[in-house]
CSV table of C-alpha atoms in Angstrom, one decimal:
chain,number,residue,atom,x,y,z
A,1,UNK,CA,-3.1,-21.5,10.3
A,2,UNK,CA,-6.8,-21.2,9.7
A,3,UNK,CA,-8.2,-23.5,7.2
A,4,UNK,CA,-8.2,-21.3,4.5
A,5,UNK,CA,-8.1,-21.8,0.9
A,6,UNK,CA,-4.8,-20.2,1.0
A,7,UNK,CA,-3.6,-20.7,-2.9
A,8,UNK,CA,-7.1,-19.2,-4.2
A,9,UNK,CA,-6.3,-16.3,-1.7
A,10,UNK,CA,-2.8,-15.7,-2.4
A,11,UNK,CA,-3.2,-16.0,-6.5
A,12,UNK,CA,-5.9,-13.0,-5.8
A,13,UNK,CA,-3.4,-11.0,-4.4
A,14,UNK,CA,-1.4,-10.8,-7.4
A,15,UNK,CA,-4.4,-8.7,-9.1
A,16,UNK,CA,-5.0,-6.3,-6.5
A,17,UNK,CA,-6.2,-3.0,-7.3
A,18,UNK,CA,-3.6,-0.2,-8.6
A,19,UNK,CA,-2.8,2.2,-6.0
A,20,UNK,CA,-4.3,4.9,-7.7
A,21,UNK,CA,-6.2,5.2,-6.5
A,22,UNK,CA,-3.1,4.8,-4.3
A,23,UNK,CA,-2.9,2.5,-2.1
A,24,UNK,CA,-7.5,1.5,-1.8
A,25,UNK,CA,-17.9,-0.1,0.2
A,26,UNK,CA,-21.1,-1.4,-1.1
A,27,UNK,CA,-24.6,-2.6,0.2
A,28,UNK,CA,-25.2,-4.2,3.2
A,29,UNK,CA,-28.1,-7.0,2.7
A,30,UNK,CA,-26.7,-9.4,5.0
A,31,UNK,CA,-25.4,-6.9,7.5
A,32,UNK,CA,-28.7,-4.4,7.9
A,33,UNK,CA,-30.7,-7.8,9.1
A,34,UNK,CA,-31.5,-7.9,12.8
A,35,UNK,CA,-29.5,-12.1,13.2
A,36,UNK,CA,-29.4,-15.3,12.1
A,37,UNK,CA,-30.9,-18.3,13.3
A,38,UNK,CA,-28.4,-18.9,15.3
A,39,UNK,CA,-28.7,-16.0,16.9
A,40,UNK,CA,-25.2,-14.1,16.3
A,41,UNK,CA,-25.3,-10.7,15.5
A,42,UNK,CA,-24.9,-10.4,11.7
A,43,UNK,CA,-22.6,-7.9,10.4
A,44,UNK,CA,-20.4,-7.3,6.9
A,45,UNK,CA,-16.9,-5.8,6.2
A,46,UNK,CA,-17.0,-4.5,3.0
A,47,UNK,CA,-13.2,-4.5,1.5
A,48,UNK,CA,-11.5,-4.6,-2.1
A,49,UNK,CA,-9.8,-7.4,-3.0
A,50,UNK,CA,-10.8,-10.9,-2.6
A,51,UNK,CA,-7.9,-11.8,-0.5
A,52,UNK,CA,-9.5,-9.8,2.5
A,53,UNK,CA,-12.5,-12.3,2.6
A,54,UNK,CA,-10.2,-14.5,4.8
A,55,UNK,CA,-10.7,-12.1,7.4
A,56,UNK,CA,-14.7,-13.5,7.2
A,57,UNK,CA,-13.2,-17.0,8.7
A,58,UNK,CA,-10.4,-16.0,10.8
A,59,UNK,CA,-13.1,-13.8,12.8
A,60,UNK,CA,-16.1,-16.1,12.6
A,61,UNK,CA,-14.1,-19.3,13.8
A,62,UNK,CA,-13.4,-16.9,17.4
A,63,UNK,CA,-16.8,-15.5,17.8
A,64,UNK,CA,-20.3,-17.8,18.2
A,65,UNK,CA,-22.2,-14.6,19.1
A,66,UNK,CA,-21.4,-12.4,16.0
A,67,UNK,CA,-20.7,-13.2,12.2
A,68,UNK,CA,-19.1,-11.2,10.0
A,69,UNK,CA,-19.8,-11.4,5.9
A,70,UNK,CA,-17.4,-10.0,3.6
A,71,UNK,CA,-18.6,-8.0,0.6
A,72,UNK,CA,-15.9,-7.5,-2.0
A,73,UNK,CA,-15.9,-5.3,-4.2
A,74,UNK,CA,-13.5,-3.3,-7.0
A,75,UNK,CA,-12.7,0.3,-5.5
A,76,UNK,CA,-14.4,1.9,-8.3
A,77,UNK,CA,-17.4,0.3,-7.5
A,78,UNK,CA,-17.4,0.6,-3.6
A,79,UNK,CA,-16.7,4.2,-3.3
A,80,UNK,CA,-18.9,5.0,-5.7
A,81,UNK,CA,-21.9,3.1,-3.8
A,82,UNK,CA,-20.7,4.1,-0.2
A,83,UNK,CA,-22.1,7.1,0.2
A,84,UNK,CA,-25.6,6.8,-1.3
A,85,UNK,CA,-25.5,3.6,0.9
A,86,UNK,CA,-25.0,5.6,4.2
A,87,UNK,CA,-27.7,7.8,3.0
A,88,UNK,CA,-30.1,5.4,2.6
A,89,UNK,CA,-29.1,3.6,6.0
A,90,UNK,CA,-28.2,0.6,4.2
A,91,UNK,CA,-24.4,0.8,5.0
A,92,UNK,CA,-21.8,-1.9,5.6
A,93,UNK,CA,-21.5,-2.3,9.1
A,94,UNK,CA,-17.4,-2.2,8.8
A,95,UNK,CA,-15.6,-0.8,6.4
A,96,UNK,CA,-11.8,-1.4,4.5
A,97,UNK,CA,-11.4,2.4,3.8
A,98,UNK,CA,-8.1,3.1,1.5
A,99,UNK,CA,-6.6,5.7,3.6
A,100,UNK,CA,-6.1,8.1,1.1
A,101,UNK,CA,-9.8,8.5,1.1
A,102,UNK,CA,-10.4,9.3,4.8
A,103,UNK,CA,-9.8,12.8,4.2
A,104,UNK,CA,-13.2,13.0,1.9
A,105,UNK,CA,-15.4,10.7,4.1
A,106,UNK,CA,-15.1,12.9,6.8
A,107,UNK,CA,-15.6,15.9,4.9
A,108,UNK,CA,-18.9,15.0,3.9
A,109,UNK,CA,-19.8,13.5,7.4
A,110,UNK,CA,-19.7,9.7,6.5
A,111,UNK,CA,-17.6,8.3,9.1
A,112,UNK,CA,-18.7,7.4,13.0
A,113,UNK,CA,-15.9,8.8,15.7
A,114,UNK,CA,-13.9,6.1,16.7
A,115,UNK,CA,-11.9,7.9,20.0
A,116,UNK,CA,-12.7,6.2,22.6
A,117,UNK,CA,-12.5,3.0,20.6
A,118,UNK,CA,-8.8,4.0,19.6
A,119,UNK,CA,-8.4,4.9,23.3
A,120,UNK,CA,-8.9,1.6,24.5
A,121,UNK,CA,-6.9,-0.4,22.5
A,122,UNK,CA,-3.6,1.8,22.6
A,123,UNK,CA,-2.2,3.1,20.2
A,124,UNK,CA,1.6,3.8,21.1
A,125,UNK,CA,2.2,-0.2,19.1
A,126,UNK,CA,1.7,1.5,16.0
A,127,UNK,CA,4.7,2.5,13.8
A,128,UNK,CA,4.8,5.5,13.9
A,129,UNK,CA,4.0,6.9,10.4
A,130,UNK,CA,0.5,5.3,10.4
A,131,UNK,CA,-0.4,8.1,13.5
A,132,UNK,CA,-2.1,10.2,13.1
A,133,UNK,CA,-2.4,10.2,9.1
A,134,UNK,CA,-4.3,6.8,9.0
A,135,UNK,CA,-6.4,7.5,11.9
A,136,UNK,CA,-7.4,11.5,12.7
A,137,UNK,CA,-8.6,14.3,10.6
A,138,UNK,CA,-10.2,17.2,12.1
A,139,UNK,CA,-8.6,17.0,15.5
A,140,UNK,CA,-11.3,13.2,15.7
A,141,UNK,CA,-10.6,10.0,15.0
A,142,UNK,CA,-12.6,8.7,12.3
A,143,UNK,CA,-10.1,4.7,11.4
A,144,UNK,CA,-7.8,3.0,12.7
A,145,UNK,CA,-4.9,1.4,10.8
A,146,UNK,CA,-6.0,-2.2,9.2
A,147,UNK,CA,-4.0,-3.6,6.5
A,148,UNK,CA,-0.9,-1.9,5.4
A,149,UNK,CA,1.3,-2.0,2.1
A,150,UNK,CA,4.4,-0.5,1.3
A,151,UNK,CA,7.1,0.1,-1.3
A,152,UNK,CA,10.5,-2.0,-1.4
A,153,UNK,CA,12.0,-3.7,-4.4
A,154,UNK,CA,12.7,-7.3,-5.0
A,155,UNK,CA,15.9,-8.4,-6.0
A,156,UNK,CA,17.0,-12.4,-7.5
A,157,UNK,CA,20.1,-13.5,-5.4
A,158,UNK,CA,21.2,-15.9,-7.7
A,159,UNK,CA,21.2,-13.4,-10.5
A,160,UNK,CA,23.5,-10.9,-8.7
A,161,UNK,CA,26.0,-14.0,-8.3
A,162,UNK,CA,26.1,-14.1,-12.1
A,163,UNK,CA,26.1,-10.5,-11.9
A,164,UNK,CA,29.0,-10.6,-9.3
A,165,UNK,CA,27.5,-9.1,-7.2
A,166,UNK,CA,27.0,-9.5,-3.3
A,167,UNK,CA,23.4,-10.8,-3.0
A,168,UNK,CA,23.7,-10.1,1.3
A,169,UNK,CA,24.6,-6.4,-0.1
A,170,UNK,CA,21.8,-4.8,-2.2
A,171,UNK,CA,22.2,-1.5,-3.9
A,172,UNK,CA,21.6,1.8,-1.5
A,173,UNK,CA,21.9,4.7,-3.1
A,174,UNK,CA,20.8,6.0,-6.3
A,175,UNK,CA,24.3,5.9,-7.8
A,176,UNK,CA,24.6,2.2,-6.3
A,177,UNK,CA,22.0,1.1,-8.0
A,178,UNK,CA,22.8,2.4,-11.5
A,179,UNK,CA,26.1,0.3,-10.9
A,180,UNK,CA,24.3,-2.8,-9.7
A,181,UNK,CA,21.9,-2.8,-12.8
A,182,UNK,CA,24.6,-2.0,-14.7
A,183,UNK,CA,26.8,-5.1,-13.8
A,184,UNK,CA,23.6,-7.0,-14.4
A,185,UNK,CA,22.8,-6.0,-17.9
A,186,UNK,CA,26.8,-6.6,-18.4
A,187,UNK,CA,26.9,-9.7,-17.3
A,188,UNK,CA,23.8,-11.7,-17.2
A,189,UNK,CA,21.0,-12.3,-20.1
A,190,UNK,CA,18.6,-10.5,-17.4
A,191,UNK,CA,16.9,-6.8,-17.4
A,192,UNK,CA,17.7,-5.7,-14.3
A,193,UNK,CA,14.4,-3.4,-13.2
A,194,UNK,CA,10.9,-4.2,-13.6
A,195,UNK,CA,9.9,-0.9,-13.9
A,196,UNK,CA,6.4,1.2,-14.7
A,197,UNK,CA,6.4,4.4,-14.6
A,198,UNK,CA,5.0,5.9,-17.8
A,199,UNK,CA,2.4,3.4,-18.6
A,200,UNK,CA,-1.7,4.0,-19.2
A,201,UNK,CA,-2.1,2.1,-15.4
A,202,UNK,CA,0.4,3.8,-13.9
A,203,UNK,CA,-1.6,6.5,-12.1
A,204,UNK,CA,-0.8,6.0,-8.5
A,205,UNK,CA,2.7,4.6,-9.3
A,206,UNK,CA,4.0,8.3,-8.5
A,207,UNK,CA,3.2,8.0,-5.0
A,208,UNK,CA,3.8,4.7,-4.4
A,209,UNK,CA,7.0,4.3,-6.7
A,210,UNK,CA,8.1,8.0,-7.1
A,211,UNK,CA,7.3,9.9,-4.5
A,212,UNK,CA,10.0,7.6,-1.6
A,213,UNK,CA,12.3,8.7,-4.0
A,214,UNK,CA,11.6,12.3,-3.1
A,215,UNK,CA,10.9,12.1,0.6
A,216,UNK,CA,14.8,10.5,0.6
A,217,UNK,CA,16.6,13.3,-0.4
A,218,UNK,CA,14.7,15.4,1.7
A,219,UNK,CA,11.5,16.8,-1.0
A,220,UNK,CA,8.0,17.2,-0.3
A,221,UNK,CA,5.2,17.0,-2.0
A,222,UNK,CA,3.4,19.8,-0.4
A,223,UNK,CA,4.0,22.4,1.9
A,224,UNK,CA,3.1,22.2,5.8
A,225,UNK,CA,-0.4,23.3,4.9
A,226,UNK,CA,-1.3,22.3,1.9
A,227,UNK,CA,-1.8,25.0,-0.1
A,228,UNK,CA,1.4,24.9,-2.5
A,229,UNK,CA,3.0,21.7,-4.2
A,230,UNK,CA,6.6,21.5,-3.6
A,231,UNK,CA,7.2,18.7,-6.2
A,232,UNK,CA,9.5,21.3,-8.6
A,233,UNK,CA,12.2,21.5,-6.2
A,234,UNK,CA,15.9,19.7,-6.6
A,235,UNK,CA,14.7,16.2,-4.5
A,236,UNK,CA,12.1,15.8,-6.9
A,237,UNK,CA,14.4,16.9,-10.4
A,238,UNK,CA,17.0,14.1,-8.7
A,239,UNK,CA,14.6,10.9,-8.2
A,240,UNK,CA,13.2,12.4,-11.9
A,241,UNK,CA,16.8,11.8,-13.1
A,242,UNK,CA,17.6,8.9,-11.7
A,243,UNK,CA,14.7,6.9,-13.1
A,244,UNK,CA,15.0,8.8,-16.5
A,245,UNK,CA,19.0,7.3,-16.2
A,246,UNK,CA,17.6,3.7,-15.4
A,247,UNK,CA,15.5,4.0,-19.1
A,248,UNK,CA,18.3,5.6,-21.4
A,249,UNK,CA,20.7,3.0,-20.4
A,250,UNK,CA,18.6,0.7,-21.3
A,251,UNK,CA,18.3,-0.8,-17.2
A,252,UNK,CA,14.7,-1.3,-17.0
A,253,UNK,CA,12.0,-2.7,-18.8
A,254,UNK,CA,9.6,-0.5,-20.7
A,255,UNK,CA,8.5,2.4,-18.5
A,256,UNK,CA,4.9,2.0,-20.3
A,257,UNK,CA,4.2,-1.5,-19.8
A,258,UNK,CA,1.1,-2.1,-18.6
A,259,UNK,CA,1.5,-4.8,-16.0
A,260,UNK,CA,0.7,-2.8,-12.8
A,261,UNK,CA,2.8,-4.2,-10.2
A,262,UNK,CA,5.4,-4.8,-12.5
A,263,UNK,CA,5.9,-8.4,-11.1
A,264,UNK,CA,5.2,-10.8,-14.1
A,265,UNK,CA,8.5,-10.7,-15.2
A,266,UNK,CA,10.2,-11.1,-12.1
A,267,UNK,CA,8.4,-13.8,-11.5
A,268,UNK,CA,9.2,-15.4,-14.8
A,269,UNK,CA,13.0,-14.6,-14.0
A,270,UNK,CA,13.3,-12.1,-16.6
A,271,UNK,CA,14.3,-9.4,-14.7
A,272,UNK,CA,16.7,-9.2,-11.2
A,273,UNK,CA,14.8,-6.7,-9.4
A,274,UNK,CA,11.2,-5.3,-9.3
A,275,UNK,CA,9.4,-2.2,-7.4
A,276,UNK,CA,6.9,-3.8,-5.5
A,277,UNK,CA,4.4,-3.3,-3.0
A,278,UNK,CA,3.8,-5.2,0.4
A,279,UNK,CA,2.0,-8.0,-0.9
A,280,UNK,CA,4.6,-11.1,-2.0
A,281,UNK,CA,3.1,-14.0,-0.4
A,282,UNK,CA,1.9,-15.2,-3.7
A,283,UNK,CA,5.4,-15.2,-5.3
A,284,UNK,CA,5.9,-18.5,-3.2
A,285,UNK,CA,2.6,-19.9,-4.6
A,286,UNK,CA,3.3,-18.9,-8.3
A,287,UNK,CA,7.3,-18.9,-8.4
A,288,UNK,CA,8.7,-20.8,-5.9
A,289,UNK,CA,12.3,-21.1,-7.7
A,290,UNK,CA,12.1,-17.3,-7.2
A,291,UNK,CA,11.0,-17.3,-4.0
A,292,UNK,CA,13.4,-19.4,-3.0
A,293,UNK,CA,15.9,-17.1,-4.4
A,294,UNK,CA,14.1,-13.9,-3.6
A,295,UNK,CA,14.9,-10.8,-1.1
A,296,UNK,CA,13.7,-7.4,-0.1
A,297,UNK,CA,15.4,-3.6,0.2
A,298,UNK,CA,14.2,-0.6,0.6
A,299,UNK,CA,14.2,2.1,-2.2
A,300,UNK,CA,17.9,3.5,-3.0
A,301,UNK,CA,18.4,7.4,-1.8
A,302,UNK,CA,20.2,10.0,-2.7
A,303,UNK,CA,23.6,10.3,-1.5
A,304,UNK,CA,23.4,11.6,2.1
A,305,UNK,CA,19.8,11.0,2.2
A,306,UNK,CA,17.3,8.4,3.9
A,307,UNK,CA,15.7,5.7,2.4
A,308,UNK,CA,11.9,5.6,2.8
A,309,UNK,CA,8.6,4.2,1.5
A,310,UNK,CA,4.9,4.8,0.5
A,311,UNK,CA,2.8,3.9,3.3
A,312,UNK,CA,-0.8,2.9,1.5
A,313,UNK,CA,-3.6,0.4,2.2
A,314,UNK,CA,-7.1,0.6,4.3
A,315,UNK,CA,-8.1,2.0,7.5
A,316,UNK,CA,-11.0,0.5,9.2
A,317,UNK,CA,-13.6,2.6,9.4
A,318,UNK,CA,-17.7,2.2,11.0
A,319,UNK,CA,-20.3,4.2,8.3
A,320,UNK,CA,-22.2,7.0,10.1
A,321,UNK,CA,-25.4,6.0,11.4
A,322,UNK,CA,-24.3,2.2,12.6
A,323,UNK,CA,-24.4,3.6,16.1
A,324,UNK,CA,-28.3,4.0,16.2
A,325,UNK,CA,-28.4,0.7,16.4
A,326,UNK,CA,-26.4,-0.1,19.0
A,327,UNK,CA,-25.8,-4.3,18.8
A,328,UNK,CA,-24.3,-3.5,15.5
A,329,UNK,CA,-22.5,-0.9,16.4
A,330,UNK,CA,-21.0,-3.1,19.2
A,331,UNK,CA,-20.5,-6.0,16.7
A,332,UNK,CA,-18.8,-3.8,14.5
A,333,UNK,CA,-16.6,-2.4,17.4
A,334,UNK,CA,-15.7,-5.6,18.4
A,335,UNK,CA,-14.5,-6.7,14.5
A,336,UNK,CA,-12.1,-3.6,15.3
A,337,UNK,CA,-11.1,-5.2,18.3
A,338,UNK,CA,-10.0,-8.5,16.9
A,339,UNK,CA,-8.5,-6.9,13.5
A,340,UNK,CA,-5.8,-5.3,15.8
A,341,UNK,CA,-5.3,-8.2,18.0
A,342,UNK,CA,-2.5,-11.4,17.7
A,343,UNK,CA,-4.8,-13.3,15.6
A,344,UNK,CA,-6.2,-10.8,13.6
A,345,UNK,CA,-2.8,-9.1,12.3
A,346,UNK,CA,-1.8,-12.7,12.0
A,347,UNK,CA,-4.5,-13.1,9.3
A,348,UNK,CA,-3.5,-10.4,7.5
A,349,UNK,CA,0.3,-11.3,7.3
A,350,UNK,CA,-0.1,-15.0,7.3
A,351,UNK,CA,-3.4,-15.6,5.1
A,352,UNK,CA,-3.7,-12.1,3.1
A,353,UNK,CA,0.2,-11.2,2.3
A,354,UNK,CA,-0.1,-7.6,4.0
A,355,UNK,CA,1.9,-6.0,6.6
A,356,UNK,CA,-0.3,-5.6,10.0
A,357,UNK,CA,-0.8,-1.5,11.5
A,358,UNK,CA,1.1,-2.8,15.2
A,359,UNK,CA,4.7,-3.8,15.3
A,360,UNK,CA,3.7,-6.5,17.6
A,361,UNK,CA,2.0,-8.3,14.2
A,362,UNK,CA,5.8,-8.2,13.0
A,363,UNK,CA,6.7,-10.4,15.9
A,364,UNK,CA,5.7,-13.6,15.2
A,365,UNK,CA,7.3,-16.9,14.3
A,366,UNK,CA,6.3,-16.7,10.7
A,367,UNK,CA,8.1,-13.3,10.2
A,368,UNK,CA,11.5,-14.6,12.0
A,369,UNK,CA,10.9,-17.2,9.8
A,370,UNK,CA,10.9,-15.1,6.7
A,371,UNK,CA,13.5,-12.2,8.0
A,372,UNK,CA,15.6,-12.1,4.9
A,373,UNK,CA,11.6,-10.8,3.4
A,374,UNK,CA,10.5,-8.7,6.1
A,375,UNK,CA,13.6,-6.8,7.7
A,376,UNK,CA,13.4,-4.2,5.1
A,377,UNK,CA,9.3,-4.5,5.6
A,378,UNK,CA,9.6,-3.7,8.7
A,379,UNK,CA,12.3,-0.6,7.8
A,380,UNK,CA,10.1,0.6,5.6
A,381,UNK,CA,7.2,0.6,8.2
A,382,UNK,CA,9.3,2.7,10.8
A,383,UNK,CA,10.5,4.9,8.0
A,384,UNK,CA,7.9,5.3,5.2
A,385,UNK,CA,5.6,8.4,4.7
A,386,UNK,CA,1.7,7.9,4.5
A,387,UNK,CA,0.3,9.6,1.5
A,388,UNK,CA,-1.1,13.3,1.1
A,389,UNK,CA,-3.9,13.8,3.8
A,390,UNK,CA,-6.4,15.8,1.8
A,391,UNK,CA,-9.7,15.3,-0.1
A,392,UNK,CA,-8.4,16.2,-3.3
A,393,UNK,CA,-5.3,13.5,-3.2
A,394,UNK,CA,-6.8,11.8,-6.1
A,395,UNK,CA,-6.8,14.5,-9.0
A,396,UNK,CA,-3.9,15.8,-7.9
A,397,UNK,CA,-2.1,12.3,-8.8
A,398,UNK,CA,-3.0,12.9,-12.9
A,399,UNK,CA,-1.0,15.6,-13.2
A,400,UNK,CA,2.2,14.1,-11.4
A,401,UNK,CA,1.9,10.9,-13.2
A,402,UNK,CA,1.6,12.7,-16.8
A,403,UNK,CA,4.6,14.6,-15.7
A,404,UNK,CA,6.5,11.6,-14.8
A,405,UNK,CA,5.9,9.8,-18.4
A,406,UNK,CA,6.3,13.1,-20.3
A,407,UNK,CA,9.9,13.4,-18.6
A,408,UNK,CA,11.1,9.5,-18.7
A,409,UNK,CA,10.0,9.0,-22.3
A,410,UNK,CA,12.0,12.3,-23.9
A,411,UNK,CA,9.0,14.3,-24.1
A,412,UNK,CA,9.8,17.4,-21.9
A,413,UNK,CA,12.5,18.7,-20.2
A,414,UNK,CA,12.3,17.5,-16.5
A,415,UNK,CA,12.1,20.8,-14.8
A,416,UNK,CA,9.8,22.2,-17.0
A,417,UNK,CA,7.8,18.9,-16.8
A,418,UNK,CA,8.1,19.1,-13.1
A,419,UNK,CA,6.8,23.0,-13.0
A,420,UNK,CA,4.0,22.4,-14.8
A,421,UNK,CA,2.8,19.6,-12.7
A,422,UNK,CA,3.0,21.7,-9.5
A,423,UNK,CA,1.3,24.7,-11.7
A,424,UNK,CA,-1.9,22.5,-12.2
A,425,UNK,CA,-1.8,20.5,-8.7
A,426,UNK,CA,-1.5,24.5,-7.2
A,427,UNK,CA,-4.8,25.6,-8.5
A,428,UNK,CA,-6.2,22.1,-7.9
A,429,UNK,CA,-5.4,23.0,-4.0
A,430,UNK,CA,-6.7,26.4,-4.4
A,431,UNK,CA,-10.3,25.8,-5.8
């Protein structure tokens, strides 16, 4: 382990972003200078969340002849800046890009082609969802997979004892989870689902929370190219029912609660079970009674269906116009390099709390270590869906996410609530 301050990292992780934007640049000072006095090639990664800054250490302490500086800053702010930045050739070398946003980068030209680069390295380690959703667009590769985060829940071992139930059996189906909560809030002083769905920081939740759900029993959210929204059809009505179940029998917390991830109270062992993203590292740091106590599933399914996930988090992507210079392009090339190598995707399991792009980064000590965490981790890598390749992802969430409140709290019908979201995200994919 790198010498790291690991709790100050970890705590950060608990206030990552919300997904929605789903899942995920700034100015380069440092980075546009020509080296230090040392000589090293100076470079920055630009990323989100202060837990990526221990990339800035784990790559420095392998390299004397570049250095790396990592610029965080809150997604609103860094692709706000990015692209007046690349503009005015004062980009981040290297940049954490949210993959949902790859789609609009290329469109407006922002991003350097990274083939040959992806070439070199191999790419037939990757699972398989990430390919070629977190990489390609237009027929050229623009990223590469970085840092990946996906959607299982957490369930409290020692509260399905009480419960009665069989903690080395979690729930499967959408039915077997209504029962499982059920026996919970029968038999324990626990709510059994941390759940937010309906609440004003929500937006992104329907992808990441909703939408593995539909891609189960077989739903889509769009058709094969993108030009109609499929989210009115019966997959969609039957995750819609199931969560609007889980609130009128009273199974989950308050669908509007404002606590994003909707971990607090798991944590504070109010509830048994929480949707949650990749990142739990910090639950050991914060909770260790729960940790101690904790595992992972994936999402129930439908009967006869497949359980799946959301499959968010960055690519890593080189601003266009790096290349004229051609010792930072190199440098920045070589950050790549390392990011998808054994101590690079051991950073961002080990000291971050993500999952890494490579099934190889899965194969560690520290993961055998922690397999009652990262089985369904890894099942949810091999099985989860990357989100909606297209530049308009982002306002097309708003009107699934009002949708999804409007049905769970009573308001409207779920069909019609349903019809009218594909209604507006249809002429959002027809402008």
């Amino acid at each position: 382990m790198r010498n790291i301050n690991r709790r100050r990292l970890l705590e950060g992780i608990a206030t990552a972003g919300t997904v929605g934007l789903a899942g995920c640049l700034g100015g380069n000072s440092s980075g546009s200078s020509d080296g230090s006095s040392s000589g090293a090639v100076q470079i920055t990664l630009r990323e989100r969340d202060d837990p990526m800054a221990a990339y800035e250490p784990g790559f420095n302490e392998a390299h004397e002849d570049i250095e790396v500086t990592a610029s965080i800053q809150p997604p609103e702010e860094k692709y706000r800046s990015l692209i007046s930045e690349i503009n005015a050739g004062k980009a981040p070398e290297v940049v954490g890009l949210d993959v949902i946003y790859l789609p609009r980068f290329v469109q407006l030209g922002a991003l350097s082609d990274l083939g040959s680069l992806y070439n070199d390295l191999g790419h037939d380690d990757y699972f398989d969802p990430l390919t070629p959703d977190f990489t390609t667009w237009n027929d050229t590769v623009h990223a590469l997979p970085f840092w990946i985060d996906c959607s299982v829940y957490l369930y409290n071992k020692a509260h399905f004892e009480e419960a009665g139930l069989d903690p080395e059996s979690p729930p499967e189906t959408f039915q077997e989870f209504i029962d499982a909560s059920k026996a919970i809030r029968d038999n324990t002083d626990y709510t059994p689902l941390s759940l937010n769905l309906a609440g004003s920081n929500s937006l992104g939740l329907e992808l990441f929370f909703f939408m593995p759900h539909v891609w189960a029993g077989g739903g889509k959210l769009f058709n094969e190219d993108m030009t109609e929204c499929l989210i009115d059809q019966q997959p969609a009505i039957d995750a819609v029912n199931f969560f609007k179940t889980m609130v009128e029998e009273d199974l989950c917390t308050d669908p509007t609660s404002n606590d994003t991830w909707t971990l607090q109270s798991f944590m504070n062992q109010e509830t048994s079970m929480a949707y949650s993203a990749g990142f739990v590292s910090h639950i050991k740091e914060q909770s260790p009674e729960v940790w101690d106590n904790m595992a992972t599933a994936m999402f129930p399914k439908p009967e006869g269906g497949t359980q799946s996930s959301f499959l968010g988090g960055n690519s890593v992507v080189i601003p266009n116009g790096i290349a004229e210079n051609e010792e930072k392009f190199s440098a920045a090339k070589e950050f790549i390099r390392w990011s998808q190598s054994e101590d690079g995707m051991r950073t961002t399991v080990e000291d971050i709390g993500y999952l890494p792009p490579r099934q190889s980064g899965l194969e560690t000590d520290y993961v055998e270590e922690n397999s009652h965490l990262y089985d369904a981790f890894t099942r949810a890598m091999e099985q989860g869906h990357a989100p909606p390749m297209h530049p308009k992802t982002i306002e097309m969430q708003d009107p699934l996410n009002n949708a999804l409140a409007r049905a769970l709290l009573g308001e409207q019908e779920v069909e019609a609530a349903l019809s009218e979201a594909k209604s507006k995200i249809d002429k959002i994919l027809q402008a």
